[in-house]
Coordinates of C-alpha atoms in Angstrom, one line a residue:
M294 CA 21.5 1.1 -3.8
S295 CA 22.2 3.2 -1.3
Q296 CA 21.5 2.5 2.4
P297 CA 18.9 5.6 2.8
H298 CA 17.3 4.1 0.0
R299 CA 17.1 0.7 0.5
K300 CA 16.0 1.2 4.2
A301 CA 13.0 3.6 3.0
A302 CA 12.0 0.7 0.2
L303 CA 12.2 -2.1 2.4
N304 CA 10.2 0.3 5.0
L305 CA 7.7 0.7 2.4
Y306 CA 7.6 -2.6 1.4
K307 CA 6.8 -3.7 5.0
T308 CA 3.7 -0.9 5.1
L309 CA 2.4 -2.5 1.6
L310 CA 2.4 -5.9 2.7
F311 CA 1.0 -4.5 6.4
L312 CA -2.1 -2.4 4.5
G313 CA -2.4 -6.4 2.2
R314 CA -3.6 -8.0 4.7
D315 CA -7.3 -6.0 4.1
W316 CA -6.9 -6.2 0.5
P317 CA -10.6 -7.7 -0.9
Q318 CA -9.6 -9.5 -3.6
G319 CA -7.1 -11.4 -0.7
Y320 CA -4.1 -11.2 0.5
D321 CA -2.2 -13.7 -1.5
L322 CA -2.8 -11.6 -4.6
F323 CA -1.7 -9.0 -2.7
R324 CA 1.6 -10.0 -1.9
K325 CA 2.2 -11.8 -5.1
R326 CA 1.6 -8.6 -7.0
L327 CA 3.6 -6.0 -4.5
H328 CA 6.7 -9.0 -4.7
K329 CA 6.6 -8.8 -8.6
V330 CA 6.7 -5.0 -8.9
F331 CA 9.7 -4.4 -6.1
Q332 CA 11.7 -7.5 -8.2
K333 CA 11.2 -5.4 -11.5
N334 CA 12.2 -2.2 -10.5
S335 CA 14.9 -4.1 -7.5
S336 CA 18.0 -3.2 -10.6
E337 CA 17.1 0.4 -10.5
T338 CA 20.8 2.5 -9.5
D339 CA 19.9 6.0 -10.3
P340 CA 18.8 7.3 -7.1
E341 CA 17.1 10.4 -8.3
K342 CA 14.2 7.4 -10.2
I343 CA 14.4 5.6 -6.8
Q344 CA 13.4 8.5 -4.7
T345 CA 10.5 8.7 -7.0
M346 CA 9.1 5.7 -7.0
I347 CA 9.5 5.4 -3.0
K348 CA 7.3 8.7 -3.2
H349 CA 4.8 7.2 -5.7
G350 CA 4.4 4.3 -3.2
E351 CA 3.8 6.7 -0.4
F352 CA 1.2 7.6 -1.9
V353 CA 0.1 4.7 -2.7
V354 CA 0.1 4.2 0.8
K355 CA -1.7 7.3 1.8
E356 CA -4.7 5.7 -1.2
I357 CA -5.2 2.2 0.6
E358 CA -5.0 4.0 4.2
A359 CA -7.7 6.1 2.4
L360 CA -10.4 3.5 0.8
Y361 CA -10.1 1.4 4.1
K362 CA -11.5 4.8 6.1
L363 CA -14.0 5.1 3.9
K364 CA -14.9 1.2 3.9
K365 CA -15.6 1.8 7.6
Y366 CA -17.2 4.9 7.2
R367 CA -19.6 3.6 5.4
T368 CA -19.8 0.0 7.4
L369 CA -20.5 1.8 10.3
K370 CA -22.9 4.5 8.7
R371 CA -24.6 1.8 7.5
R372 CA -25.0 -0.2 11.0
Y373 CA -26.2 3.0 12.2
Y374 CA -28.5 4.8 10.3
D375 CA -31.3 4.1 8.7
D376 CA -31.1 4.3 4.3
S377 CA -34.1 6.0 4.1

C-alpha cells in the first residue's frame, strides 16, 4: 500500500473509531467489527480498489453522521414539542 493510501486508511479508521463511541449496540461491538473489516482488506495491493474502499468508507462516515444528527433532532423534537 502506498503512503497516501495508508494515510487515508488510517485517517478513515480513526474517524470511524471516533464515531463508534455513540453506536447504539456499544463501542466494543463496533470496534471489533471495524477491526475485522480493516484486517480482512489489509492485504489489498490494487491502488484503484483501495481508493474505492476508502471512498466507500467515507460514505459510511457520512451515513453514520446523518444517523446521529437524525437521532439528535428527534430527541430535541420530543423534548420541546408536544406529540399531539
